[in-house]
Amino acid sequence: MAVDRRRVRILKEGSPGGGPVLLWMQRDQRASDNWALLYAREIALELGRPLGVVFCLAPGFLGATLRQYDFMLRGLREVEEVLAKKGIPFFLLAGSPGREVPRFARKQDAALLVTDFNPLRIKLRWEAEAAGRLGVPFHQVDAHNIVPAWAASQRREYAAYTLRPKLRRLLPEFLVSFPPLRRHPHRFGGKLKANDWEGAAASLKVDSSVKPVTWLRPGERAARMTLRKFIKKRLPRYAERNDPLSGAQSDLSPYLHFGQVSAQRCALEVMDSGAAKEPVEEFLEELIVRRELSDNFCLHCEGYDSIEAAPDWARKTLEKHRGDRRRYVYGRGEFERGETHDPLWNASQGEMVKRGKMHGYLRMYWAKKILEWSATPEEAFGTAVYLNDKYQLDGWDPNGYAGIAWSLGGVHDRAWNERPVFGKIRYMSYEGLRRKFDVQKYIDWVDPL
Ligand code: FAD
Ligand code: FO1
């Protein structure tokens, strides 16, 4: 079964070299259920060429920490093992991807370079730099979204309800099963030297004060086990997920963020699970509509990680209340150390710092309180993005920028009744959360982490 060509867009025409087809793996770091890899293999078969996968480690990726690199690198080592069994070598490069990948492609006299899709500006920059240095064709495949971002909508969608019907219409054509990754028949020529994983890890200039997580194992195999466990034990209780102690969330976001599992695979297995309709629908709404809305947001909104992302009504209302008296004002350090007057907020910050994954419901409260207790909305945005990307295992993700923009800037939301500081941005209160779950129990649970 051929890969649907609506998933593919040409980044550069170029003229094919005489060597192998290369997949530049970035976002979708998995061997199975990977449309970019399946497409690259299809072309390699057509041309009768070998197929290789290349990943470039950007040592100082946006200030990412040891926590994220540890999870990612251990997942990539598993990809290398699985690909080797399929006759597809995995090349680990290090340095600036926009330079190193085209250099590698030239050295290999690559026939074609394929890469996956990511709307974040750092990736657009890497791809533009690479395209400028490449002579061969350069194709991009959306292997992350079920409906390719550019097929779902050509413009910025202002809310889930405007994107949902567009996704619904196309899902039957895209939410299909995956072909297996078969062994590649054309052998890669030349001597393949082993990847220096230790050297690569040592070359990282990362903040090692943010420790790797131990409660979640990285990699494709662990991702599939987590999916199966979710379906069996948690999905039936998914309606209770807003209670942070319900344990009803899937814990799939780190795997989805690093592409160690495909959202399409998660959707297929949940739909196939025989679970009741409501939890399945609710889960698919988050996994497909909310998640693909985030990619649409980052693809069509330059300033996705700043107040610029706020729609006009929200920017006006925040402007109007800029001068309102703030009862509490904290700087970034106090937020980071969880030193506010609010034990619930401090506990949620603690969960994120110690565990690397804050509970979804609390992320909204956490971000909105940063707006309420920062001197300006701009400072609030900066603090929320900085802390979210530094400590969340699933940070540096369109979902995060969309989640913060929703909480602070009314993105994908509507105006609510006006109040100090927030203006018409939706408000969340400690009292409101106390009515939803046992706040003290959550605070006590976080404490010893
Ligand atoms: P589940 O409830 O099991 O959801 C399954 C999957 O559906 C998630 O992995 C995610 O891919 C998707 N999903 C669920 N809720 C949302 C949502 N609100 N928006 C978009 N996709 C969603 N998600 C991240 O992946 N990285 C982040 O850095 C991040 N930061 C956030 C910051 C704020 C302020 C807010 C309000 C939300 C943020 N989210 C982020 C979205 C959401 O909170 C997480 O995706 C979710 O908590 C991840 O846990 P889970 O996979 O166990 O969730
Ligand atoms: N992608 C790369 O191609 N090279 C990297 O070195 C790299 C490091 C990295 C560190 C933390 C992190 O959260 C993501 C990282 N990514 C890297 C990007 C990642 O693979 C995804 O493409 C995006 O983060 C998804 O939005």
Coordinates of C-alpha atoms in Angstrom, one line a residue, residues 156-160 290 293-294 296-298 301 303-315 318 368 381 398 401-416 425-426:
R156 CA -5.1 29.4 11.2
E157 CA -8.1 27.8 12.9
Y158 CA -9.6 29.9 15.7
A159 CA -11.1 27.1 17.8
A160 CA -11.5 23.4 17.9
R290 CA -6.7 19.2 20.3
L293 CA -5.2 22.0 16.4
S294 CA -1.9 22.7 18.2
N296 CA -2.3 24.1 13.0
F297 CA -1.7 26.9 15.6
C298 CA 2.1 26.7 15.4
C301 CA 1.0 31.7 13.9
G303 CA 4.6 34.2 17.6
Y304 CA 3.1 30.9 18.9
D305 CA 5.1 31.2 22.1
S306 CA 4.3 34.8 23.0
I307 CA 1.5 37.3 23.6
E308 CA 1.5 38.0 19.9
A309 CA -0.5 34.8 19.5
A310 CA -3.4 36.2 21.4
P311 CA -6.5 37.1 19.2
D312 CA -7.5 40.7 19.1
W313 CA -10.2 40.5 21.7
A314 CA -7.7 39.0 24.2
R315 CA -4.9 41.4 23.4
L318 CA -5.2 42.2 28.6
K368 CA -3.4 31.0 34.5
F381 CA 4.2 34.2 28.8
P398 CA 3.2 22.6 19.8
Y401 CA 2.6 26.5 23.1
A402 CA -1.1 26.1 22.3
G403 CA -1.8 25.2 25.9
I404 CA 0.0 28.2 27.3
A405 CA -1.6 30.5 24.6
W406 CA -5.0 29.1 25.6
S407 CA -4.4 29.7 29.3
L408 CA -2.9 33.2 29.1
G409 CA -4.0 34.6 25.8
G410 CA -7.5 33.2 25.1
V411 CA -6.2 31.3 22.0
H412 CA -8.9 28.7 20.8
D413 CA -11.1 30.1 23.6
R414 CA -13.8 32.7 23.8
A415 CA -14.3 35.8 26.0
W416 CA -15.7 35.3 29.6
I425 CA -9.7 35.7 29.6
R426 CA -11.2 32.6 31.2

